[in-house]
Amino acid sequence: MSYKIPMGPYHPALEEPYKLDLICTGETVTDAKLHIGFNFRGIEHLAETRNYIQVIALMERVCGICSNIHTLTLCQAMEGLTGLMPPPRAKYIRVIMAELERLHSHVLWAGIAAKLMGFKTMFMTCFALREKVMDVLQAISGNRVNYSMNRVGGVNRDVEDPLALIPLLDDLEREMMRTVIPIFTTSSTARSRCAGIGILTPEKAVSCAVVGPTARASGINQDLRRDAPYAAYAEMKFEVPVEKAGDVRARLFVRALEIMESCRILRQALTDMPPGEIAVGGDKFAFVTGTATSRVEAPRGEVMYSVSWKE
């Protein structure tokens, strides 16, 4: 006998407000129907009524989990219309903030996944790790959520003592290798609740234009940090984790491995950060008429901004 379970629009498992209708046969979910558009904020229209500084502040509020990546993408697009090239140090700082935000997003995701599986102790462990990441973000920017780091032509704040952050990375890596990854990869409970569940085939992922770690968990080897480098990613050495199973367990694996790769990128960026200015242009730059786009690899997938300017 089939029945329908409504889920959302607000639910602890949903990062944004939307509604799901789960079609179940017994305890097995056989289908799901997604209803989006519950919360319409009209951000694109609001951006048309503001100047470029106000737009940066607005776009930082598109997502509370990935606030930095939206301003990075926007500023890169606007830099395409101004001809400004951020200094090398600013590019490194942008990488640092982007990877810290990726760590925050992935650890948060792992904690919520653990809670939904009934691993409440693992949930608290993941959120304790999340607090450490947020402490680092706050130490750099002064904020735990909206960091106000990016500006056209660079960043607003410097990383005064990059090497002081290395011990925090060591703690995070140690905890991931000692606790989080072994439990998610070897626990019989995690395996029974994740393996073979929610399979997304490569063909379906391509047809639905799936991106980010979800796509990589379905065997699609794509990552803009490697394939179309921006900021200082061309100077970083890292691997792109890919799994082929396409199930929930594979999506857990990809994010867990990406946490380790983010720590690797952060260690390089903090150790090799060049000296110099963190921004160029000041308040004296002009936009040229035209359209510019920017694409980045956000924690949950590709983000693209298109900015147009006309006299």
XYZ file of C-alpha atoms in Angstrom:
311
model
C 0.000 0.000 0.000
C 1.375 3.392 -1.016
C 0.928 6.579 0.959
C 2.222 10.139 0.858
C 4.214 11.921 3.560
C 4.530 15.724 3.249
C 7.928 17.074 4.285
C 8.586 20.800 4.672
C 8.540 23.579 3.751
C 10.419 23.947 7.044
C 12.191 20.895 8.408
C 15.506 20.231 10.222
C 16.738 18.217 7.227
C 16.094 21.013 4.725
C 18.657 23.793 4.382
C 16.230 25.996 2.455
C 12.413 26.250 2.573
C 10.808 23.948 0.027
C 8.258 21.153 0.109
C 8.663 17.458 -0.616
C 5.940 14.867 -1.050
C 7.446 11.464 -0.272
C 5.667 8.507 -1.836
C 6.207 5.440 0.356
C 5.458 1.757 0.137
C 5.784 0.447 3.645
C 8.992 2.014 4.944
C 10.531 2.367 1.481
C 10.482 5.740 -0.293
C 9.613 4.942 -3.894
C 9.269 8.477 -5.259
C 9.552 12.110 -4.231
C 7.922 15.175 -5.724
C 9.657 18.516 -5.191
C 7.760 21.797 -4.909
C 9.973 24.877 -4.990
C 9.140 28.566 -4.884
C 7.729 28.609 -1.362
C 9.938 31.522 -0.356
C 10.419 34.135 -3.094
C 12.629 37.055 -2.086
C 13.068 38.832 -5.426
C 16.797 39.337 -4.881
C 17.586 39.895 -8.564
C 15.045 42.721 -8.758
C 16.329 44.218 -5.486
C 19.851 44.244 -6.929
C 18.682 46.429 -9.822
C 17.675 49.143 -7.355
C 20.999 49.328 -5.475
C 24.547 50.523 -6.127
C 27.398 48.045 -6.410
C 28.436 48.285 -2.740
C 24.883 47.643 -1.564
C 24.582 44.749 -4.020
C 27.596 43.030 -2.437
C 25.922 43.241 0.978
C 22.658 41.974 -0.519
C 24.199 38.956 -2.244
C 25.945 37.958 0.951
C 22.484 37.187 2.266
C 21.456 34.809 -0.508
C 22.591 31.894 1.664
C 23.484 31.839 5.345
C 25.740 28.800 4.947
C 27.583 29.963 1.789
C 27.507 33.739 2.187
C 31.161 34.265 1.203
C 31.016 32.337 -2.051
C 28.208 34.527 -3.400
C 30.125 37.761 -2.846
C 33.259 36.175 -4.312
C 31.398 35.229 -7.488
C 29.736 38.626 -7.735
C 32.972 40.548 -7.186
C 34.802 38.465 -9.786
C 32.071 39.251 -12.302
C 32.224 42.966 -11.492
C 36.007 42.890 -11.774
C 35.480 41.712 -15.327
C 33.649 44.981 -16.018
C 36.215 47.191 -14.278
C 39.454 45.619 -15.483
C 40.690 45.329 -11.894
C 42.915 42.389 -11.015
C 43.069 41.534 -7.289
C 46.604 41.359 -5.840
C 48.107 37.879 -5.325
C 47.661 38.087 -1.548
C 43.977 38.899 -1.950
C 43.540 35.841 -4.190
C 45.061 33.630 -1.512
C 42.789 35.110 1.142
C 39.814 34.430 -1.108
C 40.882 30.774 -1.331
C 41.272 30.584 2.440
C 37.784 31.967 3.067
C 36.247 29.756 0.373
C 37.786 26.571 1.775
C 36.916 27.430 5.372
C 33.353 27.944 4.206
C 33.470 24.571 2.415
C 34.641 22.932 5.637
C 31.818 24.595 7.533
C 29.211 23.479 5.001
C 30.442 19.875 4.772
C 30.793 19.390 8.527
C 27.323 20.878 9.040
C 25.940 18.516 6.383
C 27.647 15.529 8.024
C 26.203 16.479 11.404
C 22.667 16.748 10.073
C 23.075 13.431 8.216
C 24.263 11.797 11.435
C 21.278 13.142 13.364
C 18.813 11.887 10.760
C 20.452 8.434 10.961
C 20.096 8.418 14.737
C 23.789 9.099 15.485
C 23.230 11.878 18.003
C 26.736 11.566 19.435
C 28.208 11.958 15.944
C 25.902 14.925 15.402
C 27.403 16.662 18.446
C 30.935 15.739 17.335
C 30.376 17.285 13.905
C 28.886 20.432 15.372
C 31.812 20.757 17.780
C 34.115 20.654 14.727
C 31.874 23.203 13.046
C 32.391 25.546 15.992
C 36.157 25.340 15.499
C 35.808 26.292 11.845
C 33.507 29.174 12.724
C 36.016 30.360 15.315
C 38.640 30.608 12.570
C 36.236 32.484 10.295
C 35.462 34.869 13.110
C 39.157 35.357 13.892
C 39.771 36.434 10.281
C 36.648 38.444 9.518
C 35.134 39.312 12.890
C 31.923 37.478 11.938
C 30.613 33.926 12.210
C 28.085 34.044 9.364
C 28.255 37.018 6.967
C 31.965 37.761 6.705
C 32.024 40.938 4.563
C 35.410 39.907 3.188
C 35.101 40.463 -0.572
C 35.189 43.747 -2.433
C 35.720 44.716 -6.050
C 39.486 44.512 -6.555
C 40.349 42.327 -3.565
C 39.343 41.734 0.037
C 38.495 43.965 2.986
C 40.633 42.279 5.654
C 44.062 40.712 5.840
C 45.061 37.442 7.524
C 47.584 38.880 9.957
C 49.224 35.631 11.115
C 48.431 32.822 8.648
C 50.669 30.230 10.317
C 48.765 30.612 13.604
C 45.801 28.881 11.947
C 47.746 25.708 11.052
C 47.221 24.028 14.496
C 43.467 24.415 14.071
C 43.688 22.564 10.762
C 45.723 19.828 12.428
C 43.008 19.403 15.087
C 40.280 19.218 12.450
C 42.127 16.661 10.319
C 42.951 14.542 13.365
C 39.328 14.465 14.523
C 38.056 13.653 11.036
C 40.497 10.748 10.629
C 39.969 9.465 14.179
C 36.196 9.746 14.507
C 34.040 11.075 11.675
C 35.378 9.232 8.628
C 35.773 5.795 10.331
C 32.217 5.876 11.709
C 30.638 6.994 8.462
C 32.635 4.470 6.417
C 32.657 1.376 8.672
C 29.554 1.576 10.861
C 26.987 -1.119 10.079
C 24.209 1.340 10.921
C 25.533 3.962 8.505
C 26.024 1.305 5.836
C 22.522 -0.117 6.213
C 20.905 3.320 6.128
C 23.023 4.818 3.338
C 24.361 2.103 1.033
C 22.121 1.586 -1.985
C 19.752 4.341 -0.851
C 18.793 7.289 -3.058
C 20.831 6.190 -6.053
C 21.443 8.916 -8.635
C 22.845 7.416 -11.832
C 25.407 9.343 -13.905
C 22.909 9.588 -16.756
C 20.216 11.032 -14.515
C 22.707 13.413 -12.916
C 23.740 14.744 -16.320
C 20.151 15.079 -17.541
C 19.244 17.039 -14.394
C 22.407 19.190 -14.600
C 23.506 18.088 -11.132
C 26.705 19.740 -9.899
C 29.058 19.740 -6.927
C 29.662 16.844 -4.519
C 26.331 15.269 -5.467
C 27.492 14.976 -9.087
C 30.933 13.723 -8.061
C 29.289 11.027 -5.927
C 27.625 9.797 -9.151
C 30.920 9.449 -10.991
C 30.956 12.857 -12.718
C 34.530 14.124 -12.435
C 34.060 17.892 -12.503
C 35.253 20.688 -10.219
C 35.653 24.317 -11.286
C 38.554 24.823 -8.894
C 40.538 22.451 -11.100
C 38.792 22.717 -14.474
C 38.419 26.526 -14.614
C 40.628 27.895 -11.805
C 39.829 31.244 -10.217
C 41.369 33.185 -7.308
C 44.620 31.311 -6.500
C 43.393 27.758 -7.140
C 45.703 27.313 -10.123
C 48.589 27.373 -7.634
C 47.089 24.751 -5.300
C 47.671 21.008 -5.468
C 44.668 18.887 -4.537
C 42.639 15.883 -5.634
C 38.984 15.838 -6.649
C 37.251 12.941 -4.828
C 34.874 10.976 -7.068
C 32.656 8.008 -6.186
C 30.642 5.923 -8.639
C 27.922 4.337 -6.489
C 25.665 7.408 -6.604
C 23.968 6.566 -3.294
C 23.789 8.409 0.024
C 26.914 6.611 1.241
C 28.868 7.835 -1.785
C 27.731 11.385 -1.113
C 28.966 11.015 2.463
C 32.320 9.698 1.219
C 32.807 12.565 -1.234
C 32.155 15.227 1.362
C 34.366 13.521 3.945
C 37.232 13.288 1.464
C 36.670 16.869 0.340
C 37.090 17.987 3.951
C 40.571 16.472 3.907
C 41.369 18.101 0.553
C 40.144 21.469 1.858
C 42.561 21.133 4.775
C 45.314 20.386 2.257
C 44.445 23.484 0.211
C 44.246 25.637 3.329
C 47.655 24.492 4.515
C 49.184 25.476 1.172
C 47.418 28.842 1.062
C 48.340 29.737 4.643
C 51.962 28.619 4.243
C 52.668 30.133 0.813
C 50.652 33.350 1.043
C 52.610 36.107 -0.734
C 53.142 39.529 0.848
C 51.647 42.723 -0.527
C 48.412 44.628 -0.812
C 45.008 43.040 -0.308
C 43.021 45.300 -2.676
C 43.445 47.637 -5.639
C 41.364 50.423 -7.082
C 40.064 51.945 -3.874
C 36.963 53.988 -4.695
C 38.319 55.147 -8.046
C 37.262 52.758 -10.768
C 34.654 52.750 -13.481
C 32.482 50.048 -15.037
C 32.516 49.535 -18.793
C 29.335 48.849 -20.717
C 28.793 45.135 -21.201
C 28.180 41.838 -19.448
C 30.583 39.707 -17.436
C 30.093 36.309 -15.822
C 31.853 34.416 -13.062
C 31.645 30.747 -12.057
C 32.918 29.220 -8.838
C 32.766 25.870 -7.059
C 30.578 26.506 -4.025
C 30.365 23.877 -1.246
C 27.134 22.454 -2.693
C 27.920 22.963 -6.378
C 28.560 25.499 -9.099
C 27.457 29.100 -8.630
C 27.360 31.540 -11.561
C 26.731 35.272 -11.595
C 26.114 37.393 -14.657
C 26.469 41.168 -14.239
C 25.491 43.728 -16.845
C 26.293 47.435 -16.883
C 25.069 50.140 -19.201
C 25.396 53.897 -19.162
